[in-house]
Amino acid sequence: MRTLQIIALAIMGAACTFAQATFPSTTLSRAVTATYSGPLAVASTTNILPPGLPVEINGVGDPEGATMYVLLVDTEAMCVYNVDKHNNVYVIRGCQGTQTQAHAAGAKVYTGPASYYSFNDPGGSCNPPAIRVLPHITLPSGNIWQCTGGVWVFQGQN
C-alpha cells in the first residue's frame, strides 16, 4: 500500500510540474489602420478578459488575479478595457511602450494577461517545466522566443 501511495504522489507531482501554459492567440477579422480608434474585431474572444474579472485557475490567466489583458498584434501591444459578445475588443492602442501601426486582416493576435509578457529577452539555458508560458514574448520589441532543447531560440517577431 505504501508503494502505491508513493507512486500516486510521484504522478501528481509530475502533473503539477508541467502546468505550463501555451500563449493563446486568435486573428484579426478585419484590417485596422494605424489611426483607427474603434473596437478590434477578432475571430475569438475566448481567451480575452476585460480588467477586473476573475481569471480561471488552471486555464489561461494568472492565479493571483490578473487585472489587465494585453493583445500583441505584429509588434503593437494593446491594453484591453472591454470585450463584447460580438468578438469585438476595446483597447488602448500602443500600450507597454509600443507604437500604433496598421494591421492586416488575418494577423495573428497573442492574447494574455499582462503577466504573460516580459520586458527582457531571455538568454542562456532554459527549462520548459519551470517556464510559466511559452512562447516567451518581450515588449516593447515584440520578440518571440521558444525554449528548444534547453536553450532559448529566437523565433522572430509576431
PDB file of C-alpha atoms in Angstrom:
ATOM      1  CA  MET A   1       0.000   0.000   0.000  1.00  0.00           C
ATOM      2  CA  ARG A   2       2.843   2.394   0.874  1.00  0.00           C
ATOM      3  CA  THR A   3       4.370   1.821  -2.602  1.00  0.00           C
ATOM      4  CA  LEU A   4       1.074   2.758  -4.289  1.00  0.00           C
ATOM      5  CA  GLN A   5       0.875   5.965  -2.251  1.00  0.00           C
ATOM      6  CA  ILE A   6       4.420   6.923  -3.265  1.00  0.00           C
ATOM      7  CA  ILE A   7       3.667   6.210  -6.943  1.00  0.00           C
ATOM      8  CA  ALA A   8       0.452   8.257  -6.766  1.00  0.00           C
ATOM      9  CA  LEU A   9       2.306  11.188  -5.179  1.00  0.00           C
ATOM     10  CA  ALA A  10       5.035  10.993  -7.840  1.00  0.00           C
ATOM     11  CA  ILE A  11       2.450  11.060 -10.631  1.00  0.00           C
ATOM     12  CA  MET A  12       0.625  14.016  -9.064  1.00  0.00           C
ATOM     13  CA  GLY A  13       3.935  15.858  -8.616  1.00  0.00           C
ATOM     14  CA  ALA A  14       4.861  15.256 -12.264  1.00  0.00           C
ATOM     15  CA  ALA A  15       1.466  16.561 -13.390  1.00  0.00           C
ATOM     16  CA  CYS A  16       1.965  19.748 -11.351  1.00  0.00           C
ATOM     17  CA  THR A  17       5.468  20.251 -12.736  1.00  0.00           C
ATOM     18  CA  PHE A  18       4.168  20.516 -16.300  1.00  0.00           C
ATOM     19  CA  ALA A  19       1.479  23.138 -15.650  1.00  0.00           C
ATOM     20  CA  GLN A  20       2.949  25.421 -18.291  1.00  0.00           C
ATOM     21  CA  ALA A  21       0.536  27.378 -20.445  1.00  0.00           C
ATOM     22  CA  THR A  22       0.726  27.940 -24.171  1.00  0.00           C
ATOM     23  CA  PHE A  23       0.330  31.596 -25.113  1.00  0.00           C
ATOM     24  CA  PRO A  24      -3.217  31.806 -26.561  1.00  0.00           C
ATOM     25  CA  SER A  25      -3.817  33.515 -29.871  1.00  0.00           C
ATOM     26  CA  THR A  26      -6.534  34.449 -32.312  1.00  0.00           C
ATOM     27  CA  THR A  27      -6.594  36.527 -35.520  1.00  0.00           C
ATOM     28  CA  LEU A  28      -7.902  39.915 -36.596  1.00  0.00           C
ATOM     29  CA  SER A  29     -11.171  39.613 -38.509  1.00  0.00           C
ATOM     30  CA  ARG A  30     -10.603  42.861 -40.390  1.00  0.00           C
ATOM     31  CA  ALA A  31      -7.703  45.182 -41.113  1.00  0.00           C
ATOM     32  CA  VAL A  32      -7.068  48.269 -38.992  1.00  0.00           C
ATOM     33  CA  THR A  33      -5.161  51.432 -39.836  1.00  0.00           C
ATOM     34  CA  ALA A  34      -2.549  52.986 -37.558  1.00  0.00           C
ATOM     35  CA  THR A  35      -5.032  55.731 -36.613  1.00  0.00           C
ATOM     36  CA  TYR A  36      -8.132  53.511 -36.140  1.00  0.00           C
ATOM     37  CA  SER A  37      -9.626  54.005 -32.672  1.00  0.00           C
ATOM     38  CA  GLY A  38     -12.677  51.720 -32.700  1.00  0.00           C
ATOM     39  CA  PRO A  39     -13.015  48.168 -31.390  1.00  0.00           C
ATOM     40  CA  LEU A  40     -10.891  45.388 -32.874  1.00  0.00           C
ATOM     41  CA  ALA A  41     -12.828  42.549 -34.496  1.00  0.00           C
ATOM     42  CA  VAL A  42     -11.169  39.227 -33.678  1.00  0.00           C
ATOM     43  CA  ALA A  43     -12.014  35.652 -34.630  1.00  0.00           C
ATOM     44  CA  SER A  44     -12.500  34.660 -30.978  1.00  0.00           C
ATOM     45  CA  THR A  45     -12.579  36.417 -27.605  1.00  0.00           C
ATOM     46  CA  THR A  46     -12.394  33.145 -25.664  1.00  0.00           C
ATOM     47  CA  ASN A  47      -9.042  33.982 -24.020  1.00  0.00           C
ATOM     48  CA  ILE A  48      -9.555  37.731 -23.616  1.00  0.00           C
ATOM     49  CA  LEU A  49     -10.984  39.253 -20.438  1.00  0.00           C
ATOM     50  CA  PRO A  50     -11.740  42.868 -19.578  1.00  0.00           C
ATOM     51  CA  PRO A  51      -9.981  44.306 -16.492  1.00  0.00           C
ATOM     52  CA  GLY A  52     -11.142  43.264 -13.063  1.00  0.00           C
ATOM     53  CA  LEU A  53     -12.777  39.942 -13.925  1.00  0.00           C
ATOM     54  CA  PRO A  54     -11.545  36.860 -12.109  1.00  0.00           C
ATOM     55  CA  VAL A  55      -9.125  34.708 -14.055  1.00  0.00           C
ATOM     56  CA  GLU A  56      -9.590  30.997 -14.488  1.00  0.00           C
ATOM     57  CA  ILE A  57      -7.362  28.730 -12.393  1.00  0.00           C
ATOM     58  CA  ASN A  58      -5.601  26.025 -14.467  1.00  0.00           C
ATOM     59  CA  GLY A  59      -6.558  27.837 -17.649  1.00  0.00           C
ATOM     60  CA  VAL A  60      -5.404  30.963 -19.353  1.00  0.00           C
ATOM     61  CA  GLY A  61      -4.609  33.642 -16.868  1.00  0.00           C
ATOM     62  CA  ASP A  62      -2.969  34.484 -13.619  1.00  0.00           C
ATOM     63  CA  PRO A  63      -3.929  32.545 -10.476  1.00  0.00           C
ATOM     64  CA  GLU A  64      -3.167  35.673  -8.461  1.00  0.00           C
ATOM     65  CA  GLY A  65      -5.836  37.505 -10.467  1.00  0.00           C
ATOM     66  CA  ALA A  66      -4.604  39.488 -13.441  1.00  0.00           C
ATOM     67  CA  THR A  67      -6.290  42.839 -13.822  1.00  0.00           C
ATOM     68  CA  MET A  68      -5.218  43.682 -17.361  1.00  0.00           C
ATOM     69  CA  TYR A  69      -5.119  41.668 -20.574  1.00  0.00           C
ATOM     70  CA  VAL A  70      -2.774  42.668 -23.358  1.00  0.00           C
ATOM     71  CA  LEU A  71      -3.058  41.851 -27.065  1.00  0.00           C
ATOM     72  CA  LEU A  72       0.017  41.767 -29.276  1.00  0.00           C
ATOM     73  CA  VAL A  73      -0.599  42.310 -32.997  1.00  0.00           C
ATOM     74  CA  ASP A  74       2.577  42.446 -35.078  1.00  0.00           C
ATOM     75  CA  THR A  75       4.757  44.492 -32.673  1.00  0.00           C
ATOM     76  CA  GLU A  76       1.975  46.662 -31.212  1.00  0.00           C
ATOM     77  CA  ALA A  77       0.671  45.938 -27.723  1.00  0.00           C
ATOM     78  CA  MET A  78      -2.902  46.894 -26.916  1.00  0.00           C
ATOM     79  CA  CYS A  79      -4.352  47.006 -23.400  1.00  0.00           C
ATOM     80  CA  VAL A  80      -7.884  45.578 -23.191  1.00  0.00           C
ATOM     81  CA  TYR A  81     -10.574  47.594 -21.410  1.00  0.00           C
ATOM     82  CA  ASN A  82     -13.740  45.841 -22.650  1.00  0.00           C
ATOM     83  CA  VAL A  83     -14.934  42.813 -24.633  1.00  0.00           C
ATOM     84  CA  ASP A  84     -18.400  42.375 -26.137  1.00  0.00           C
ATOM     85  CA  LYS A  85     -20.369  39.303 -27.179  1.00  0.00           C
ATOM     86  CA  HIS A  86     -19.763  40.011 -30.894  1.00  0.00           C
ATOM     87  CA  ASN A  87     -15.990  39.293 -30.763  1.00  0.00           C
ATOM     88  CA  ASN A  88     -15.127  42.971 -30.521  1.00  0.00           C
ATOM     89  CA  VAL A  89     -12.319  44.007 -28.199  1.00  0.00           C
ATOM     90  CA  TYR A  90     -11.996  47.586 -26.970  1.00  0.00           C
ATOM     91  CA  VAL A  91      -8.366  48.518 -26.455  1.00  0.00           C
ATOM     92  CA  ILE A  92      -5.910  51.276 -25.683  1.00  0.00           C
ATOM     93  CA  ARG A  93      -3.529  51.089 -28.614  1.00  0.00           C
ATOM     94  CA  GLY A  94       0.225  51.387 -28.392  1.00  0.00           C
ATOM     95  CA  CYS A  95       0.485  50.475 -24.718  1.00  0.00           C
ATOM     96  CA  GLN A  96       3.515  48.979 -22.939  1.00  0.00           C
ATOM     97  CA  GLY A  97       5.903  51.252 -24.831  1.00  0.00           C
ATOM     98  CA  THR A  98       4.873  50.155 -28.342  1.00  0.00           C
ATOM     99  CA  GLN A  99       3.823  52.276 -31.324  1.00  0.00           C
ATOM    100  CA  THR A 100       0.464  52.110 -33.110  1.00  0.00           C
ATOM    101  CA  GLN A 101       0.640  50.664 -36.595  1.00  0.00           C
ATOM    102  CA  ALA A 102      -1.580  49.278 -39.351  1.00  0.00           C
ATOM    103  CA  HIS A 103      -2.514  45.574 -39.214  1.00  0.00           C
ATOM    104  CA  ALA A 104      -3.838  43.278 -41.943  1.00  0.00           C
ATOM    105  CA  ALA A 105      -6.943  41.131 -41.644  1.00  0.00           C
ATOM    106  CA  GLY A 106      -5.869  37.685 -40.510  1.00  0.00           C
ATOM    107  CA  ALA A 107      -2.896  38.988 -38.494  1.00  0.00           C
ATOM    108  CA  LYS A 108      -2.020  36.812 -35.506  1.00  0.00           C
ATOM    109  CA  VAL A 109      -3.083  38.250 -32.145  1.00  0.00           C
ATOM    110  CA  TYR A 110      -1.440  36.935 -28.978  1.00  0.00           C
ATOM    111  CA  THR A 111      -3.796  37.271 -26.015  1.00  0.00           C
ATOM    112  CA  GLY A 112      -2.961  37.022 -22.353  1.00  0.00           C
ATOM    113  CA  PRO A 113      -2.743  38.736 -19.014  1.00  0.00           C
ATOM    114  CA  ALA A 114      -0.024  41.365 -18.736  1.00  0.00           C
ATOM    115  CA  SER A 115       1.946  38.988 -16.507  1.00  0.00           C
ATOM    116  CA  TYR A 116       2.473  36.639 -19.501  1.00  0.00           C
ATOM    117  CA  TYR A 117       4.686  39.230 -21.223  1.00  0.00           C
ATOM    118  CA  SER A 118       8.236  40.206 -20.297  1.00  0.00           C
ATOM    119  CA  PHE A 119      10.323  43.342 -20.701  1.00  0.00           C
ATOM    120  CA  ASN A 120      13.551  41.351 -21.101  1.00  0.00           C
ATOM    121  CA  ASP A 121      14.747  38.981 -23.803  1.00  0.00           C
ATOM    122  CA  PRO A 122      15.810  35.663 -22.257  1.00  0.00           C
ATOM    123  CA  GLY A 123      19.289  34.259 -22.619  1.00  0.00           C
ATOM    124  CA  GLY A 124      21.278  31.149 -21.857  1.00  0.00           C
ATOM    125  CA  SER A 125      19.683  27.872 -20.894  1.00  0.00           C
ATOM    126  CA  CYS A 126      16.006  27.235 -20.169  1.00  0.00           C
ATOM    127  CA  ASN A 127      13.935  24.524 -18.501  1.00  0.00           C
ATOM    128  CA  PRO A 128      10.429  24.254 -20.040  1.00  0.00           C
ATOM    129  CA  PRO A 129       8.670  22.931 -16.893  1.00  0.00           C
ATOM    130  CA  ALA A 130       9.920  25.972 -14.964  1.00  0.00           C
ATOM    131  CA  ILE A 131       8.617  28.466 -17.542  1.00  0.00           C
ATOM    132  CA  ARG A 132       5.144  29.857 -16.926  1.00  0.00           C
ATOM    133  CA  VAL A 133       4.085  30.343 -20.553  1.00  0.00           C
ATOM    134  CA  LEU A 134       5.586  29.728 -23.993  1.00  0.00           C
ATOM    135  CA  PRO A 135       6.477  31.290 -26.283  1.00  0.00           C
ATOM    136  CA  HIS A 136       8.296  33.984 -24.299  1.00  0.00           C
ATOM    137  CA  ILE A 137       7.180  37.365 -25.689  1.00  0.00           C
ATOM    138  CA  THR A 138       9.149  40.517 -24.966  1.00  0.00           C
ATOM    139  CA  LEU A 139       7.645  44.013 -25.032  1.00  0.00           C
ATOM    140  CA  PRO A 140       8.024  46.573 -26.490  1.00  0.00           C
ATOM    141  CA  SER A 141      10.100  44.772 -29.154  1.00  0.00           C
ATOM    142  CA  GLY A 142       7.560  42.012 -29.872  1.00  0.00           C
ATOM    143  CA  ASN A 143      10.431  39.491 -29.908  1.00  0.00           C
ATOM    144  CA  ILE A 144       9.264  35.898 -29.632  1.00  0.00           C
ATOM    145  CA  TRP A 145      11.446  33.207 -28.065  1.00  0.00           C
ATOM    146  CA  GLN A 146      10.944  29.459 -27.720  1.00  0.00           C
ATOM    147  CA  CYS A 147      12.701  27.118 -25.295  1.00  0.00           C
ATOM    148  CA  THR A 148      14.071  24.366 -27.546  1.00  0.00           C
ATOM    149  CA  GLY A 149      16.485  21.678 -26.426  1.00  0.00           C
ATOM    150  CA  GLY A 150      17.199  23.536 -23.188  1.00  0.00           C
ATOM    151  CA  VAL A 151      18.233  26.813 -24.865  1.00  0.00           C
ATOM    152  CA  TRP A 152      16.364  29.952 -25.891  1.00  0.00           C
ATOM    153  CA  VAL A 153      15.818  30.209 -29.644  1.00  0.00           C
ATOM    154  CA  PHE A 154      14.743  33.500 -31.251  1.00  0.00           C
ATOM    155  CA  GLN A 155      11.634  32.930 -33.405  1.00  0.00           C
ATOM    156  CA  GLY A 156      11.311  36.460 -34.816  1.00  0.00           C
ATOM    157  CA  GLN A 157       8.601  38.988 -34.195  1.00  0.00           C
ATOM    158  CA  ASN A 158       4.850  38.484 -34.352  1.00  0.00           C
TER     159      ASN A 158
END
